[in-house]
mmCIF file of C-alpha atoms in Angstrom:
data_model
loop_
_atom_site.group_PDB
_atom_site.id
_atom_site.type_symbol
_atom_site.label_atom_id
_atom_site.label_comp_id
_atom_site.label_asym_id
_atom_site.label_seq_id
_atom_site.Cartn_x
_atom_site.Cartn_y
_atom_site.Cartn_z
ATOM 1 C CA UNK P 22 -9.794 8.267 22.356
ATOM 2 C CA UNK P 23 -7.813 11.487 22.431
ATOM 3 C CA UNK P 24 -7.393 11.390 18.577
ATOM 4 C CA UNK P 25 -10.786 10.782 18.038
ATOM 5 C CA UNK P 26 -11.992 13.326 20.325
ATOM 6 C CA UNK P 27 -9.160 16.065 18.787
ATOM 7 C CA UNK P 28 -11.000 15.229 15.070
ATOM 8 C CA UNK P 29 -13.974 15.959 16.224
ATOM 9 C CA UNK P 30 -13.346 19.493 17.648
ATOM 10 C CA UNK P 31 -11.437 19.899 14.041
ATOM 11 C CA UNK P 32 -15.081 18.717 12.432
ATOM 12 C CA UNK P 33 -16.793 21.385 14.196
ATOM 13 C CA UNK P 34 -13.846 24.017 14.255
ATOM 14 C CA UNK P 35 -14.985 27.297 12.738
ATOM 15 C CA UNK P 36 -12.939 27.082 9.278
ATOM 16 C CA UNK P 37 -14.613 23.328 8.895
ATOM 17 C CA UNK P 38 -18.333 22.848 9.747
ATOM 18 C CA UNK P 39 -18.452 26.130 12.379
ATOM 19 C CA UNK P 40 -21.154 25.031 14.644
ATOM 20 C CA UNK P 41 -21.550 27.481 17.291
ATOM 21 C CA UNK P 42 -21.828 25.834 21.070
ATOM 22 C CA UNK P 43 -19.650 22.947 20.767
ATOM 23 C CA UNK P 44 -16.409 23.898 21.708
ATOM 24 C CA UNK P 45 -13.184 21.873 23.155
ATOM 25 C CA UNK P 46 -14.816 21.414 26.729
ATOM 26 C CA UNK P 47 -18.436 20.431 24.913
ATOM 27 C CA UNK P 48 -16.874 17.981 22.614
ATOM 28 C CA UNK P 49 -14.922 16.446 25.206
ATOM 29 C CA UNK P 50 -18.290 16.271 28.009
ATOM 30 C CA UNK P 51 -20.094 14.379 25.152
ATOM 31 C CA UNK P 52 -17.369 12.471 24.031
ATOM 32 C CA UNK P 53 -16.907 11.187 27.910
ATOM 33 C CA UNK P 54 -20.809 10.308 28.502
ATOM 34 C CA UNK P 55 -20.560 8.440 25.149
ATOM 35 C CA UNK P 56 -23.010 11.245 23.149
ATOM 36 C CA UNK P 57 -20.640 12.070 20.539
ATOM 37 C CA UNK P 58 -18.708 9.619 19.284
ATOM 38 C CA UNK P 59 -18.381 10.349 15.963
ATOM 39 C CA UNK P 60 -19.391 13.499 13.671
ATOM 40 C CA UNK P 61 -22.583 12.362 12.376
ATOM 41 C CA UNK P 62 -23.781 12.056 16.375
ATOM 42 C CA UNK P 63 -23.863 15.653 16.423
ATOM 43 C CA UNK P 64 -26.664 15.910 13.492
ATOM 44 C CA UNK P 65 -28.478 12.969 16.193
ATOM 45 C CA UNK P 66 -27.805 14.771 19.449
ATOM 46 C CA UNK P 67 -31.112 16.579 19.895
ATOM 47 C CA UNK P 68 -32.728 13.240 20.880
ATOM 48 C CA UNK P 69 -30.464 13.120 24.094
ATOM 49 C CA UNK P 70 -32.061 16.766 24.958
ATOM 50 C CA UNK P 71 -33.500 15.586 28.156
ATOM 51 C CA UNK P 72 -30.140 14.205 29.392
ATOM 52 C CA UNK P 73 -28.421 17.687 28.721
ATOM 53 C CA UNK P 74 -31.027 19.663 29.830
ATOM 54 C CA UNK P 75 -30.105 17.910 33.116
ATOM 55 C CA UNK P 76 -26.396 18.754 33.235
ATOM 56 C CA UNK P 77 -24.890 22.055 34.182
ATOM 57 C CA UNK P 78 -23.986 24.647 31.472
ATOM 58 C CA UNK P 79 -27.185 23.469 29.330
ATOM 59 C CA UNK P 80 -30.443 25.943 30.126
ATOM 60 C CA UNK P 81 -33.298 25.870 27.886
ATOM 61 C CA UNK P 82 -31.649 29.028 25.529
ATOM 62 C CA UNK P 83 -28.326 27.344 25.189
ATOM 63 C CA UNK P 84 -30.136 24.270 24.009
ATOM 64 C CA UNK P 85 -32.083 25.816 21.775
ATOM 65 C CA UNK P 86 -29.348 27.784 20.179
ATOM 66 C CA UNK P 87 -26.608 24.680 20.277
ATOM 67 C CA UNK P 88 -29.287 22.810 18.101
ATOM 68 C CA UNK P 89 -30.044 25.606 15.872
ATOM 69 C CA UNK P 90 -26.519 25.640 15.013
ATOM 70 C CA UNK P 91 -25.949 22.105 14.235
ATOM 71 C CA UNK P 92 -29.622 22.054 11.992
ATOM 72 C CA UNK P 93 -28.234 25.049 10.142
ATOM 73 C CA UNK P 94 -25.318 22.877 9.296
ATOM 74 C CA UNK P 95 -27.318 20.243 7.529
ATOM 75 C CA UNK P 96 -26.599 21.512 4.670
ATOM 76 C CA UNK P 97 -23.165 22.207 4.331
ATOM 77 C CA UNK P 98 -20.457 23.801 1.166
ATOM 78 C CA UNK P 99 -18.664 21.120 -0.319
ATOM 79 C CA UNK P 100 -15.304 22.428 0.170
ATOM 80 C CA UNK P 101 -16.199 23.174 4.255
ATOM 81 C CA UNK P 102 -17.510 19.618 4.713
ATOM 82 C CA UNK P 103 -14.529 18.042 2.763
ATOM 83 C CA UNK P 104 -11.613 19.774 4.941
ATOM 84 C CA UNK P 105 -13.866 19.750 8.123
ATOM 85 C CA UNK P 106 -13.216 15.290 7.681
ATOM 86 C CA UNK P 107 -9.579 15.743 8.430
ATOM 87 C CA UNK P 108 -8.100 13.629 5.883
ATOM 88 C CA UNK P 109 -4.409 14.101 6.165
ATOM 89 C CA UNK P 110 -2.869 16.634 3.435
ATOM 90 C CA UNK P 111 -6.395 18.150 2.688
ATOM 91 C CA UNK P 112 -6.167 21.510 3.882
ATOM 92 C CA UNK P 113 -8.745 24.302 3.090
ATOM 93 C CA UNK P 114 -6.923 25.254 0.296
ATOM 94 C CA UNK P 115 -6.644 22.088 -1.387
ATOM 95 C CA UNK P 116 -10.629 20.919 -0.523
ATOM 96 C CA UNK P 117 -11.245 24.581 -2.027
ATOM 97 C CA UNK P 118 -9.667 23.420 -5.447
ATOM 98 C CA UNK P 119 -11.127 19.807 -5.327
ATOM 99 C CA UNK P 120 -14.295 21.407 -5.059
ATOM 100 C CA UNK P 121 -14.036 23.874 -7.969
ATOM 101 C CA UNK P 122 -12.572 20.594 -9.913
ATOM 102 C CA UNK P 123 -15.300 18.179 -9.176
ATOM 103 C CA UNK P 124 -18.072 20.709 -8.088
ATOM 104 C CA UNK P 125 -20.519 17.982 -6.670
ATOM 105 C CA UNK P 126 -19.722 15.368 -3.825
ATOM 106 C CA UNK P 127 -20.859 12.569 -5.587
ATOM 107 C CA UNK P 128 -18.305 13.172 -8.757
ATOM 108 C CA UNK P 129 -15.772 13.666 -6.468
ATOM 109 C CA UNK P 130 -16.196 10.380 -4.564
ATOM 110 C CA UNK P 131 -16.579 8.426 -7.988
ATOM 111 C CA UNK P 132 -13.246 9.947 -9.306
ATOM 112 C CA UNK P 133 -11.736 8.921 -5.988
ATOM 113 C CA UNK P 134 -12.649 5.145 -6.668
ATOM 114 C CA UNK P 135 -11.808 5.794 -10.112
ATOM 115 C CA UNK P 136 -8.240 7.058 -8.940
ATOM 116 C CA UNK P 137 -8.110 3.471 -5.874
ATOM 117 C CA UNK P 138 -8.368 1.284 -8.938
ATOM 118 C CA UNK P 139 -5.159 2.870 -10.838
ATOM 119 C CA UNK P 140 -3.112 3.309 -8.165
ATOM 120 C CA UNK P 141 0.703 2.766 -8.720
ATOM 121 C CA UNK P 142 1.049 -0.606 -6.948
ATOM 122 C CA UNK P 143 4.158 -1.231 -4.543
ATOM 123 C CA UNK P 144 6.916 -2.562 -6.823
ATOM 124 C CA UNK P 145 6.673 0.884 -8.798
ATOM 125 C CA UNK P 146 6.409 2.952 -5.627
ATOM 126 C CA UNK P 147 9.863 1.045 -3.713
ATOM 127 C CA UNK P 148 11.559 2.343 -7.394
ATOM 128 C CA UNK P 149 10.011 5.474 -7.355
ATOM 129 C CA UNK P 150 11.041 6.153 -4.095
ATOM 130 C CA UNK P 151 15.344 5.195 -4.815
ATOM 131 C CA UNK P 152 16.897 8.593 -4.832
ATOM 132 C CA UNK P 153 18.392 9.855 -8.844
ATOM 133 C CA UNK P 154 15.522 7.783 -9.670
ATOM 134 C CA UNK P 155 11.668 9.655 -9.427
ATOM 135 C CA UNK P 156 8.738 9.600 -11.507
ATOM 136 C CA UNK P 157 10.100 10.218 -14.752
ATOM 137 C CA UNK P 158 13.074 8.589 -14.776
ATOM 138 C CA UNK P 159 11.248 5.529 -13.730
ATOM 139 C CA UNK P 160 9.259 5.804 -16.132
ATOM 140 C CA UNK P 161 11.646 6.360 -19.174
ATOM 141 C CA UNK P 162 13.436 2.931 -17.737
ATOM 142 C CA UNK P 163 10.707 1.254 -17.865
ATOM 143 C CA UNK P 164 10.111 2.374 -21.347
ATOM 144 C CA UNK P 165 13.390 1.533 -22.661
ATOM 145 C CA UNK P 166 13.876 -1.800 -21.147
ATOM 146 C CA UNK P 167 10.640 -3.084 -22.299
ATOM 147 C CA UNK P 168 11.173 -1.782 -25.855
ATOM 148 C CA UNK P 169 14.739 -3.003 -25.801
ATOM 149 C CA UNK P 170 13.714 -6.320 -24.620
ATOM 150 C CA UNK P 171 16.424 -7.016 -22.538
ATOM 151 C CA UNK P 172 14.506 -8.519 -18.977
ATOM 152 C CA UNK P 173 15.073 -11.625 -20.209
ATOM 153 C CA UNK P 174 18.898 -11.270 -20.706
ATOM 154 C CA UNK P 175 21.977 -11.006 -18.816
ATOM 155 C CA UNK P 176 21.713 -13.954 -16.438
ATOM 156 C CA UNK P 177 24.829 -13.495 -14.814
ATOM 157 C CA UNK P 178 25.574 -9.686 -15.553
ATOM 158 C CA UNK P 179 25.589 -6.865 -12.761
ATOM 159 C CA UNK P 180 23.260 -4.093 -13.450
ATOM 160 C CA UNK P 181 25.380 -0.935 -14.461
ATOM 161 C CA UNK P 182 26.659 -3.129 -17.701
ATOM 162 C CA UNK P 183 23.055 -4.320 -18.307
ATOM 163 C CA UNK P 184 22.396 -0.196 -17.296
ATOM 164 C CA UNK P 185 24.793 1.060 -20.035
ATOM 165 C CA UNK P 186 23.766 -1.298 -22.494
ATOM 166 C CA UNK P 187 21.552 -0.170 -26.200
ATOM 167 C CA UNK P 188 19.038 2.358 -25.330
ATOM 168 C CA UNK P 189 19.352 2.481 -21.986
ATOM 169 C CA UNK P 190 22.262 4.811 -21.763
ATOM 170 C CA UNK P 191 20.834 7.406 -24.162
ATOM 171 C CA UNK P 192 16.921 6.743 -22.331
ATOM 172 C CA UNK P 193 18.602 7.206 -18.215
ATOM 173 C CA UNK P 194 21.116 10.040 -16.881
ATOM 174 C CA UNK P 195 23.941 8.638 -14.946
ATOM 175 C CA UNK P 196 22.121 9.331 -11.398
ATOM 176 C CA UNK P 197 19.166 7.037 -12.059
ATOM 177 C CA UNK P 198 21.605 3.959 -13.796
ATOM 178 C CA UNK P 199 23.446 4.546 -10.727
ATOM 179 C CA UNK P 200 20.338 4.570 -8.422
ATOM 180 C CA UNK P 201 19.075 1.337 -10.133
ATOM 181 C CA UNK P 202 22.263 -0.254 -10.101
ATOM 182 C CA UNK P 203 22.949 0.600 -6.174
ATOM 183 C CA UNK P 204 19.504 -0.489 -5.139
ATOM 184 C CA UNK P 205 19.744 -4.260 -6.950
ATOM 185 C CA UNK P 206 23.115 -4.990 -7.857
ATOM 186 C CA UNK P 207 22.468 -7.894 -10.083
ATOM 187 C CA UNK P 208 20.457 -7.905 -13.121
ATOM 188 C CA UNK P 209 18.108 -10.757 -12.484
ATOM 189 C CA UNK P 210 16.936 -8.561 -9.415
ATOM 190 C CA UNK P 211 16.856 -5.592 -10.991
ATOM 191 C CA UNK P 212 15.184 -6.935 -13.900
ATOM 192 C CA UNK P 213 12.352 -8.516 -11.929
ATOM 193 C CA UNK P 214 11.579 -5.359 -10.296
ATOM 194 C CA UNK P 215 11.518 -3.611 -13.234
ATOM 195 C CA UNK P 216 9.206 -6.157 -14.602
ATOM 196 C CA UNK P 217 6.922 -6.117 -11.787
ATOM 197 C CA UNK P 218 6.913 -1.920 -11.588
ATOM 198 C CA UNK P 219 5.681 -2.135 -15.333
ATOM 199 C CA UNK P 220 2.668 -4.125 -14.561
ATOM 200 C CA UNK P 221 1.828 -1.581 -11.225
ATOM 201 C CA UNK P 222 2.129 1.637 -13.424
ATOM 202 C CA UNK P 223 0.004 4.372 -12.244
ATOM 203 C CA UNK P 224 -3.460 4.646 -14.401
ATOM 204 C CA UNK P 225 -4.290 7.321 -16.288
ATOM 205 C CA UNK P 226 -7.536 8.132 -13.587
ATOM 206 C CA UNK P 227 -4.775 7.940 -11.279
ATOM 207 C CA UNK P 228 -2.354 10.839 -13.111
ATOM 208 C CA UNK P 229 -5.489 13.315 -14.119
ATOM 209 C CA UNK P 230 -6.340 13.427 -10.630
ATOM 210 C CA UNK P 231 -2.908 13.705 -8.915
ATOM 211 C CA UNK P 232 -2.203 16.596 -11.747
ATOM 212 C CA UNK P 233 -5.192 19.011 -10.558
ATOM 213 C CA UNK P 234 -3.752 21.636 -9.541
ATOM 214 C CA UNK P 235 -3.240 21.712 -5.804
ATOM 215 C CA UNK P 236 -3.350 18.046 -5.228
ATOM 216 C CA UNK P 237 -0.504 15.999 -5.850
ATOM 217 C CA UNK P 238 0.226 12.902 -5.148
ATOM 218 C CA UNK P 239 0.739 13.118 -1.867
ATOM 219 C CA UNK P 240 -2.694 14.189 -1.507
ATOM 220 C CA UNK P 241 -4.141 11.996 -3.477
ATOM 221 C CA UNK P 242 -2.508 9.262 -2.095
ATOM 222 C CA UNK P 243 -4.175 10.380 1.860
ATOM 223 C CA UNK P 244 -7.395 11.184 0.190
ATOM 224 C CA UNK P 245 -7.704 7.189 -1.323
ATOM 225 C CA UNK P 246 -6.715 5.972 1.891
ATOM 226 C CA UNK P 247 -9.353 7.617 3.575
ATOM 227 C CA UNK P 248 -11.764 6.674 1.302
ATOM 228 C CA UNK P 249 -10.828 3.142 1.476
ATOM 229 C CA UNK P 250 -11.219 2.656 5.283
ATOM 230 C CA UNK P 251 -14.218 0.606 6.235
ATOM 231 C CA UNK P 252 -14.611 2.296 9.307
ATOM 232 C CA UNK P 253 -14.174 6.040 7.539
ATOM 233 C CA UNK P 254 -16.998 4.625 4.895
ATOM 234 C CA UNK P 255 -19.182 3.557 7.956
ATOM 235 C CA UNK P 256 -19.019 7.179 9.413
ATOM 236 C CA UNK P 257 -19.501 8.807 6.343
ATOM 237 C CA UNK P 258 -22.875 6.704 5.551
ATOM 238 C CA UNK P 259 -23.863 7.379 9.298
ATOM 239 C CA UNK P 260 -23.083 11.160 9.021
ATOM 240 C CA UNK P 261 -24.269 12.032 5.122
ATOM 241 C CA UNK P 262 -27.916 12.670 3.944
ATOM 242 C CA UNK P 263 -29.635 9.024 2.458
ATOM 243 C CA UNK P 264 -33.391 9.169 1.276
ATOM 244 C CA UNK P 265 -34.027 5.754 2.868
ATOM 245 C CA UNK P 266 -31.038 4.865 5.704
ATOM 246 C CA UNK P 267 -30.579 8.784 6.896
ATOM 247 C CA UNK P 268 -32.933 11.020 6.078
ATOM 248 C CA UNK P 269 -31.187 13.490 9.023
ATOM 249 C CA UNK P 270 -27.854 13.153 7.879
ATOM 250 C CA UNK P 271 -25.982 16.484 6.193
ATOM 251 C CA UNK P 272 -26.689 17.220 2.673
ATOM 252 C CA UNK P 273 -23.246 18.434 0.823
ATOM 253 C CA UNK P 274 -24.145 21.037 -1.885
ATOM 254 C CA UNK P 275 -22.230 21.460 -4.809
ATOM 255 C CA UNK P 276 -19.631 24.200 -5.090
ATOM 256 C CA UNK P 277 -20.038 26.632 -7.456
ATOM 257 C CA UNK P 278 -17.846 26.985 -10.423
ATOM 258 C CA UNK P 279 -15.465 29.576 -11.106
ATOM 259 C CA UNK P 280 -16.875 32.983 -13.183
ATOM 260 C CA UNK P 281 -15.920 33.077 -16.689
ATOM 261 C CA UNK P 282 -17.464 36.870 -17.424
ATOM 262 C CA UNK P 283 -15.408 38.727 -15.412
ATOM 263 C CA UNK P 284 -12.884 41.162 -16.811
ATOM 264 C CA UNK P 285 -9.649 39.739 -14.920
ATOM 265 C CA UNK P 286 -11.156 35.589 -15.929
ATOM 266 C CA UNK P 287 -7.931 33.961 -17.276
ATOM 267 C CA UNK P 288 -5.540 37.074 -16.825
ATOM 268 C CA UNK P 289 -2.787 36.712 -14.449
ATOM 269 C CA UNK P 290 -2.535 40.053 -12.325
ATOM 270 C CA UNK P 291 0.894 40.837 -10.580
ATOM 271 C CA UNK P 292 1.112 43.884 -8.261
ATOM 272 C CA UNK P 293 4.606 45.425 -7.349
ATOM 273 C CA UNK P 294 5.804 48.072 -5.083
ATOM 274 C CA UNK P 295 3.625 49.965 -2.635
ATOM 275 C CA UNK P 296 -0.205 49.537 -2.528
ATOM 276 C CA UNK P 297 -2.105 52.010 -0.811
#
């Protein structure tokens, strides 16, 4: 209960969706007499008027004014309404650049399935993780074992001969062979996790995404989780705009893209010094 009552004060904090009236001692009144439970209660709270109208701190004005703030966020900047849902990593600067990227909700939600589907599965992620190894080291092993063909061989061989051995030497620096080698000892180990981290390789919808400038994998990584919650996809479909299901749900408009006619668009500009 405390989390979920701390995320919703973040969801109506002034840098998210900045609705005026509904502070920390608000949030946490409604959240007690069961009200709000979740954001898209706020955009449904009017029909429990006559129950605050009853309670101290609630007069007709304030009311009127607490539910002119939440209608005027029914329609909400992309990049507000992304960081205001508190996905871990997904500050305002980074919901700023997905926004610019994708521009519209509804692209960015399709690129985040997109991005689910070619996810780097766990046998890639355990080797990733071995430190000398990383991304690109992994990635150049797996490229020279499978072209040298050798995760069939070596039976009964310990990995830093099998390591040293054809391409592998020239393909891996001495950190990652000795990473490898640490982490699974003998070959026929080492080998099968190799073998399975091939077939787990991040997709290409995966990489594009994680490269945009801001994100990461990290990131990305928080963002798909998120996304893949039932219970997060149950509160987005309660709080979001739907023809049919929610007509009074919030309606995320599409950000805006970047200029291209100004005079500085594309120029770097570096000031040094004193500026006055």
């Amino acid at each position: 209960p405390f989390q979920r009552v701390r995320h919703l004060e973040h969801f109506v904090s002034r840098k998210a969706m900045d609705i005026d009236g509904l502070g920390t001692k608000q949030i946490e009144a409604l959240f007690a007499d069961g009200l709000v439970t979740e954001p898209g209660d706020i955009f449904r709270l009017e029909a429990h008027r006559a129950m605050l109208a009853a309670q101290d701190g609630y007069g007709e004005t304030s009311l009127n004014n607490l539910f002119a703030a939440i209608e005027a966020r029914r329609d909400v900047d992309f990049a507000r309404f992304l960081y205001a849902l508190g996905i871990r990593h997904v500050g305002e600067t980074t919901a700023q650049k997905i926004a610019r990227a994708f521009l519209s909700w509804e692209a960015f939600v399709a690129r985040v399935g997109e991005a689910a589907a070619a996810r780097p599965g766990p046998a890639y992620r355990r080797l990733e993780a071995l430190r000398g190894l990383g991304e690109k080291a992994l990635e150049a092993a797996l490229d020279a074992i499978a072209s040298a063909g050798l995760l069939s061989d070596g039976a009964d061989a310990d990995s830093a001969a099998m390591l040293a051995a054809g391409g592998l030497g020239a393909a891996l620096k001495a950190p990652a062979r000795r990473a490898l080698a640490e982490a699974y000892p003998r070959w026929p180990d080492l080998a099968a996790a190799l073998s399975q981290a091939a077939r787990q390789r991040p997709g290409e919808a995966w990489r594009a995404f994680a490269a945009l400038d801001g994100v990461g994998e990290v990131a990305l990584g928080a963002i798909v989780d998120f996304f893949s919650e039932a219970h997060n996809a149950g509160v987005l479909a309660r709080l979001l705009h739907d023809p049919e299901a929610n007509p009074r749900g919030v309606r995320v408009r599409d950000a805006q893209p970047p200029a291209a006619s100004s005079p500085v668009s594309g120029k770097t500009v570096v000031f040094t010094g004193a500026l006055e």
